[in-house]
Amino acid sequence: MRTKTKALVLALCAVLLVVTTVFVTMAFLTSEDSVQNTFTVGEVTISLDELDVDEDDLLTDNKEYTKDGITTTRDKANEYKLIPGKTYIKDPTIHVGAKSEPCYLFVKVENGLENAEADGNTTIAAQMTANGWTALDGETNIYVYNQIVSKNTDVVVFSSFTIDGETVVANFKDAKINVTAYAIQAEGFENTAKADIWAKF
């Protein structure tokens, strides 16, 4: 009888050991996963320059600008000798940076030679309209570009100005044409009026 009891106890112990092992094994079957978020900051970058045409429209070696393999000389300011009837190169161009987010462009053009310009399609205002710029309602000298602009894009504001042949140029001795460019992200403003976007500045 003792032998049977001993055998039974041993058998029960073996079963308990197997069951315990199974439960312990099941308790340690685990899994884990995670997601790591990396955040960067977007940017809107522009620059503004124009062809270097000081004095007699002779190109000089100021700042070089290369686009599509073509290198031209660019500048931040030019000086002009006004002559009635003459057309002058002035091509303020906005360059949207290589890492820039898509953006809306605005420009402020303070044209001190407006009353000296020749009439017709050569005026700065007429050129801007042809280039896709629209005067912003309710603002003075502020224009908005008619489309969202992507990175690596150049947008010309206007290309030249022409002095009327009847203009007394002495009256415009200290006149200036100041151009200031602005850019703001397009994301989040898709259905916003341009005047409201401008107000964010």
PDB file of C-alpha atoms in Angstrom:
ATOM      1  CA  MET A   1       0.000   0.000   0.000  1.00  0.00           C
ATOM      2  CA  ARG A   2       2.847   2.325   0.841  1.00  0.00           C
ATOM      3  CA  THR A   3       4.393   1.683  -2.529  1.00  0.00           C
ATOM      4  CA  LYS A   4       1.147   2.556  -4.309  1.00  0.00           C
ATOM      5  CA  THR A   5       0.724   5.688  -2.206  1.00  0.00           C
ATOM      6  CA  LYS A   6       4.316   6.669  -2.863  1.00  0.00           C
ATOM      7  CA  ALA A   7       3.832   6.095  -6.587  1.00  0.00           C
ATOM      8  CA  LEU A   8       0.627   8.110  -6.550  1.00  0.00           C
ATOM      9  CA  VAL A   9       2.293  10.986  -4.693  1.00  0.00           C
ATOM     10  CA  LEU A  10       5.204  10.934  -7.124  1.00  0.00           C
ATOM     11  CA  ALA A  11       2.808  10.908 -10.077  1.00  0.00           C
ATOM     12  CA  LEU A  12       0.859  13.851  -8.604  1.00  0.00           C
ATOM     13  CA  CYS A  13       4.098  15.738  -8.005  1.00  0.00           C
ATOM     14  CA  ALA A  14       5.154  15.148 -11.588  1.00  0.00           C
ATOM     15  CA  VAL A  15       1.774  16.412 -12.868  1.00  0.00           C
ATOM     16  CA  LEU A  16       2.013  19.467 -10.596  1.00  0.00           C
ATOM     17  CA  LEU A  17       5.517  20.146 -11.835  1.00  0.00           C
ATOM     18  CA  VAL A  18       4.393  19.976 -15.470  1.00  0.00           C
ATOM     19  CA  VAL A  19       1.354  22.206 -14.813  1.00  0.00           C
ATOM     20  CA  THR A  20       3.447  24.714 -12.857  1.00  0.00           C
ATOM     21  CA  THR A  21       6.057  24.786 -15.599  1.00  0.00           C
ATOM     22  CA  VAL A  22       3.378  25.391 -18.242  1.00  0.00           C
ATOM     23  CA  PHE A  23       1.793  28.232 -16.224  1.00  0.00           C
ATOM     24  CA  VAL A  24       5.174  29.809 -15.479  1.00  0.00           C
ATOM     25  CA  THR A  25       6.092  29.580 -19.160  1.00  0.00           C
ATOM     26  CA  MET A  26       2.763  31.142 -20.154  1.00  0.00           C
ATOM     27  CA  ALA A  27       3.223  33.949 -17.654  1.00  0.00           C
ATOM     28  CA  PHE A  28       6.524  34.978 -19.277  1.00  0.00           C
ATOM     29  CA  LEU A  29       5.317  35.096 -22.886  1.00  0.00           C
ATOM     30  CA  THR A  30       5.370  38.858 -23.478  1.00  0.00           C
ATOM     31  CA  SER A  31       5.601  41.365 -26.317  1.00  0.00           C
ATOM     32  CA  GLU A  32       6.503  45.042 -26.515  1.00  0.00           C
ATOM     33  CA  ASP A  33       6.640  47.743 -29.178  1.00  0.00           C
ATOM     34  CA  SER A  34       7.057  51.508 -29.286  1.00  0.00           C
ATOM     35  CA  VAL A  35       6.940  54.500 -31.606  1.00  0.00           C
ATOM     36  CA  GLN A  36       9.477  57.298 -31.428  1.00  0.00           C
ATOM     37  CA  ASN A  37       8.497  60.685 -32.785  1.00  0.00           C
ATOM     38  CA  THR A  38      11.104  63.021 -34.221  1.00  0.00           C
ATOM     39  CA  PHE A  39      10.057  66.624 -34.689  1.00  0.00           C
ATOM     40  CA  THR A  40      11.699  69.143 -37.005  1.00  0.00           C
ATOM     41  CA  VAL A  41      10.692  72.728 -37.609  1.00  0.00           C
ATOM     42  CA  GLY A  42       9.576  73.896 -41.034  1.00  0.00           C
ATOM     43  CA  GLU A  43      10.762  77.198 -42.427  1.00  0.00           C
ATOM     44  CA  VAL A  44       9.790  79.801 -44.969  1.00  0.00           C
ATOM     45  CA  THR A  45      12.809  81.481 -46.541  1.00  0.00           C
ATOM     46  CA  ILE A  46      13.057  84.073 -49.276  1.00  0.00           C
ATOM     47  CA  SER A  47      15.641  86.499 -50.585  1.00  0.00           C
ATOM     48  CA  LEU A  48      15.236  89.523 -52.828  1.00  0.00           C
ATOM     49  CA  ASP A  49      17.756  90.959 -55.255  1.00  0.00           C
ATOM     50  CA  GLU A  50      18.045  92.484 -58.696  1.00  0.00           C
ATOM     51  CA  LEU A  51      20.461  92.591 -61.617  1.00  0.00           C
ATOM     52  CA  ASP A  52      23.421  94.843 -60.906  1.00  0.00           C
ATOM     53  CA  VAL A  53      23.080  97.715 -63.387  1.00  0.00           C
ATOM     54  CA  ASP A  54      24.576 100.729 -61.649  1.00  0.00           C
ATOM     55  CA  GLU A  55      24.899 103.989 -63.553  1.00  0.00           C
ATOM     56  CA  ASP A  56      24.915 103.209 -67.293  1.00  0.00           C
ATOM     57  CA  ASP A  57      23.456  99.685 -67.119  1.00  0.00           C
ATOM     58  CA  LEU A  58      26.957  98.218 -67.226  1.00  0.00           C
ATOM     59  CA  LEU A  59      27.103  94.931 -65.361  1.00  0.00           C
ATOM     60  CA  THR A  60      29.578  94.871 -62.525  1.00  0.00           C
ATOM     61  CA  ASP A  61      30.893  92.059 -60.375  1.00  0.00           C
ATOM     62  CA  ASN A  62      28.855  92.401 -57.212  1.00  0.00           C
ATOM     63  CA  LYS A  63      26.888  89.368 -56.024  1.00  0.00           C
ATOM     64  CA  GLU A  64      26.726  86.357 -58.324  1.00  0.00           C
ATOM     65  CA  TYR A  65      23.512  84.408 -58.583  1.00  0.00           C
ATOM     66  CA  THR A  66      23.330  81.049 -60.387  1.00  0.00           C
ATOM     67  CA  LYS A  67      20.115  79.471 -61.644  1.00  0.00           C
ATOM     68  CA  ASP A  68      19.958  76.443 -63.945  1.00  0.00           C
ATOM     69  CA  GLY A  69      23.659  76.726 -64.693  1.00  0.00           C
ATOM     70  CA  ILE A  70      23.415  80.384 -65.713  1.00  0.00           C
ATOM     71  CA  THR A  71      25.349  82.841 -63.552  1.00  0.00           C
ATOM     72  CA  THR A  72      24.339  86.482 -63.459  1.00  0.00           C
ATOM     73  CA  THR A  73      25.381  89.333 -61.227  1.00  0.00           C
ATOM     74  CA  ARG A  74      22.818  90.285 -58.600  1.00  0.00           C
ATOM     75  CA  ASP A  75      22.645  93.245 -56.265  1.00  0.00           C
ATOM     76  CA  LYS A  76      20.657  94.771 -53.393  1.00  0.00           C
ATOM     77  CA  ALA A  77      20.735  98.371 -54.617  1.00  0.00           C
ATOM     78  CA  ASN A  78      21.407 100.251 -57.843  1.00  0.00           C
ATOM     79  CA  GLU A  79      22.035 103.872 -58.737  1.00  0.00           C
ATOM     80  CA  TYR A  80      20.593 105.414 -61.890  1.00  0.00           C
ATOM     81  CA  LYS A  81      21.190 108.615 -63.868  1.00  0.00           C
ATOM     82  CA  LEU A  82      17.738 109.628 -65.055  1.00  0.00           C
ATOM     83  CA  ILE A  83      17.389 110.614 -68.696  1.00  0.00           C
ATOM     84  CA  PRO A  84      14.005 111.429 -70.277  1.00  0.00           C
ATOM     85  CA  GLY A  85      12.798 108.689 -72.615  1.00  0.00           C
ATOM     86  CA  LYS A  86      15.236 106.065 -71.335  1.00  0.00           C
ATOM     87  CA  THR A  87      14.307 102.548 -70.163  1.00  0.00           C
ATOM     88  CA  TYR A  88      16.233 101.178 -67.206  1.00  0.00           C
ATOM     89  CA  ILE A  89      16.690  97.574 -66.160  1.00  0.00           C
ATOM     90  CA  LYS A  90      15.332  96.949 -62.674  1.00  0.00           C
ATOM     91  CA  ASP A  91      14.176  93.395 -62.030  1.00  0.00           C
ATOM     92  CA  PRO A  92      13.525  92.812 -58.321  1.00  0.00           C
ATOM     93  CA  THR A  93      13.198  89.044 -58.027  1.00  0.00           C
ATOM     94  CA  ILE A  94      12.079  86.983 -55.053  1.00  0.00           C
ATOM     95  CA  HIS A  95      13.898  83.671 -54.613  1.00  0.00           C
ATOM     96  CA  VAL A  96      12.077  81.073 -52.504  1.00  0.00           C
ATOM     97  CA  GLY A  97      14.662  78.971 -50.673  1.00  0.00           C
ATOM     98  CA  ALA A  98      15.542  75.340 -51.333  1.00  0.00           C
ATOM     99  CA  LYS A  99      14.178  74.207 -47.963  1.00  0.00           C
ATOM    100  CA  SER A 100      11.206  76.537 -47.792  1.00  0.00           C
ATOM    101  CA  GLU A 101       7.662  75.377 -47.219  1.00  0.00           C
ATOM    102  CA  PRO A 102       5.100  76.427 -49.846  1.00  0.00           C
ATOM    103  CA  CYS A 103       4.179  80.047 -49.221  1.00  0.00           C
ATOM    104  CA  TYR A 104       2.175  83.081 -50.224  1.00  0.00           C
ATOM    105  CA  LEU A 105       4.202  86.053 -51.447  1.00  0.00           C
ATOM    106  CA  PHE A 106       3.458  89.698 -50.819  1.00  0.00           C
ATOM    107  CA  VAL A 107       5.457  92.691 -51.948  1.00  0.00           C
ATOM    108  CA  LYS A 108       5.444  96.362 -51.037  1.00  0.00           C
ATOM    109  CA  VAL A 109       6.452  98.641 -53.897  1.00  0.00           C
ATOM    110  CA  GLU A 110       7.026 102.288 -53.035  1.00  0.00           C
ATOM    111  CA  ASN A 111       7.461 103.878 -56.437  1.00  0.00           C
ATOM    112  CA  GLY A 112       8.869 107.389 -56.153  1.00  0.00           C
ATOM    113  CA  LEU A 113       9.090 107.577 -59.938  1.00  0.00           C
ATOM    114  CA  GLU A 114       5.432 106.747 -60.576  1.00  0.00           C
ATOM    115  CA  ASN A 115       4.678 110.257 -61.878  1.00  0.00           C
ATOM    116  CA  ALA A 116       7.772 110.192 -64.084  1.00  0.00           C
ATOM    117  CA  GLU A 117       7.005 106.894 -65.827  1.00  0.00           C
ATOM    118  CA  ALA A 118       5.987 106.647 -69.453  1.00  0.00           C
ATOM    119  CA  ASP A 119       2.359 105.618 -69.944  1.00  0.00           C
ATOM    120  CA  GLY A 120       1.265 102.258 -71.276  1.00  0.00           C
ATOM    121  CA  ASN A 121       2.313  98.684 -70.598  1.00  0.00           C
ATOM    122  CA  THR A 122       5.803  99.714 -69.525  1.00  0.00           C
ATOM    123  CA  THR A 123       4.734 101.121 -66.146  1.00  0.00           C
ATOM    124  CA  ILE A 124       5.778  99.187 -63.084  1.00  0.00           C
ATOM    125  CA  ALA A 125       2.128  98.624 -62.101  1.00  0.00           C
ATOM    126  CA  ALA A 126       1.275  97.244 -65.563  1.00  0.00           C
ATOM    127  CA  GLN A 127       4.271  94.890 -65.503  1.00  0.00           C
ATOM    128  CA  MET A 128       3.310  93.615 -62.066  1.00  0.00           C
ATOM    129  CA  THR A 129      -0.212  92.829 -63.250  1.00  0.00           C
ATOM    130  CA  ALA A 130       1.217  90.952 -66.246  1.00  0.00           C
ATOM    131  CA  ASN A 131       3.538  89.024 -63.899  1.00  0.00           C
ATOM    132  CA  GLY A 132       0.671  87.790 -61.720  1.00  0.00           C
ATOM    133  CA  TRP A 133       0.631  90.394 -58.931  1.00  0.00           C
ATOM    134  CA  THR A 134      -2.600  91.960 -57.687  1.00  0.00           C
ATOM    135  CA  ALA A 135      -2.975  95.114 -55.613  1.00  0.00           C
ATOM    136  CA  LEU A 136      -4.347  94.196 -52.194  1.00  0.00           C
ATOM    137  CA  ASP A 137      -7.683  95.883 -51.437  1.00  0.00           C
ATOM    138  CA  GLY A 138      -7.570  98.318 -48.545  1.00  0.00           C
ATOM    139  CA  GLU A 139      -3.765  98.547 -48.534  1.00  0.00           C
ATOM    140  CA  THR A 140      -1.369 101.074 -50.033  1.00  0.00           C
ATOM    141  CA  ASN A 141       1.433  99.777 -52.274  1.00  0.00           C
ATOM    142  CA  ILE A 142       0.891  96.137 -51.175  1.00  0.00           C
ATOM    143  CA  TYR A 143       0.572  93.419 -53.817  1.00  0.00           C
ATOM    144  CA  VAL A 144      -0.062  89.678 -53.515  1.00  0.00           C
ATOM    145  CA  TYR A 145       1.147  86.996 -55.911  1.00  0.00           C
ATOM    146  CA  ASN A 146      -1.722  85.063 -57.475  1.00  0.00           C
ATOM    147  CA  GLN A 147      -0.589  81.556 -56.502  1.00  0.00           C
ATOM    148  CA  ILE A 148       1.132  79.552 -53.806  1.00  0.00           C
ATOM    149  CA  VAL A 149       4.863  79.360 -54.474  1.00  0.00           C
ATOM    150  CA  SER A 150       6.975  76.252 -53.873  1.00  0.00           C
ATOM    151  CA  LYS A 151      10.622  75.940 -52.881  1.00  0.00           C
ATOM    152  CA  ASN A 152      13.345  76.727 -55.427  1.00  0.00           C
ATOM    153  CA  THR A 153      11.119  79.176 -57.273  1.00  0.00           C
ATOM    154  CA  ASP A 154      11.996  82.633 -58.576  1.00  0.00           C
ATOM    155  CA  VAL A 155       9.254  85.235 -58.911  1.00  0.00           C
ATOM    156  CA  VAL A 156       9.941  88.471 -60.791  1.00  0.00           C
ATOM    157  CA  VAL A 157       8.151  91.535 -59.451  1.00  0.00           C
ATOM    158  CA  PHE A 158       8.768  93.733 -62.507  1.00  0.00           C
ATOM    159  CA  SER A 159      11.583  94.052 -65.065  1.00  0.00           C
ATOM    160  CA  SER A 160      12.223  97.706 -65.866  1.00  0.00           C
ATOM    161  CA  PHE A 161      11.003 101.272 -65.727  1.00  0.00           C
ATOM    162  CA  THR A 162      10.854 103.889 -68.452  1.00  0.00           C
ATOM    163  CA  ILE A 163      11.105 107.635 -67.898  1.00  0.00           C
ATOM    164  CA  ASP A 164       8.611 109.676 -69.923  1.00  0.00           C
ATOM    165  CA  GLY A 165      10.275 111.789 -72.599  1.00  0.00           C
ATOM    166  CA  GLU A 166       8.549 114.942 -71.333  1.00  0.00           C
ATOM    167  CA  THR A 167       9.596 114.475 -67.688  1.00  0.00           C
ATOM    168  CA  VAL A 168      11.652 117.129 -65.966  1.00  0.00           C
ATOM    169  CA  VAL A 169      14.043 114.664 -64.347  1.00  0.00           C
ATOM    170  CA  ALA A 170      15.436 117.308 -61.982  1.00  0.00           C
ATOM    171  CA  ASN A 171      12.130 117.027 -60.077  1.00  0.00           C
ATOM    172  CA  PHE A 172      12.961 113.385 -59.268  1.00  0.00           C
ATOM    173  CA  LYS A 173      16.585 113.833 -58.207  1.00  0.00           C
ATOM    174  CA  ASP A 174      16.201 112.028 -54.867  1.00  0.00           C
ATOM    175  CA  ALA A 175      13.341 109.707 -55.819  1.00  0.00           C
ATOM    176  CA  LYS A 176      13.558 106.027 -54.916  1.00  0.00           C
ATOM    177  CA  ILE A 177      11.865 102.779 -55.835  1.00  0.00           C
ATOM    178  CA  ASN A 178      11.808 100.646 -52.692  1.00  0.00           C
ATOM    179  CA  VAL A 179      10.735  97.012 -52.922  1.00  0.00           C
ATOM    180  CA  THR A 180      10.166  94.831 -49.864  1.00  0.00           C
ATOM    181  CA  ALA A 181       9.184  91.172 -50.131  1.00  0.00           C
ATOM    182  CA  TYR A 182       7.249  89.101 -47.589  1.00  0.00           C
ATOM    183  CA  ALA A 183       6.420  85.391 -47.411  1.00  0.00           C
ATOM    184  CA  ILE A 184       4.106  83.435 -45.150  1.00  0.00           C
ATOM    185  CA  GLN A 185       3.398  79.726 -45.020  1.00  0.00           C
ATOM    186  CA  ALA A 186       0.540  78.498 -47.192  1.00  0.00           C
ATOM    187  CA  GLU A 187      -0.399  75.645 -44.867  1.00  0.00           C
ATOM    188  CA  GLY A 188      -3.490  76.567 -42.881  1.00  0.00           C
ATOM    189  CA  PHE A 189      -4.439  79.541 -45.082  1.00  0.00           C
ATOM    190  CA  GLU A 190      -5.835  77.720 -48.130  1.00  0.00           C
ATOM    191  CA  ASN A 191      -9.351  79.169 -47.739  1.00  0.00           C
ATOM    192  CA  THR A 192      -8.367  82.488 -46.188  1.00  0.00           C
ATOM    193  CA  ALA A 193      -8.797  85.860 -47.876  1.00  0.00           C
ATOM    194  CA  LYS A 194      -5.495  87.389 -48.967  1.00  0.00           C
ATOM    195  CA  ALA A 195      -6.145  90.522 -46.894  1.00  0.00           C
ATOM    196  CA  ASP A 196      -6.560  88.353 -43.784  1.00  0.00           C
ATOM    197  CA  ILE A 197      -3.320  86.508 -44.580  1.00  0.00           C
ATOM    198  CA  TRP A 198      -1.532  89.836 -44.973  1.00  0.00           C
ATOM    199  CA  ALA A 199      -2.911  90.919 -41.589  1.00  0.00           C
ATOM    200  CA  LYS A 200      -0.872  88.102 -39.990  1.00  0.00           C
ATOM    201  CA  PHE A 201       2.268  90.129 -40.733  1.00  0.00           C
TER     202      PHE A 201
END
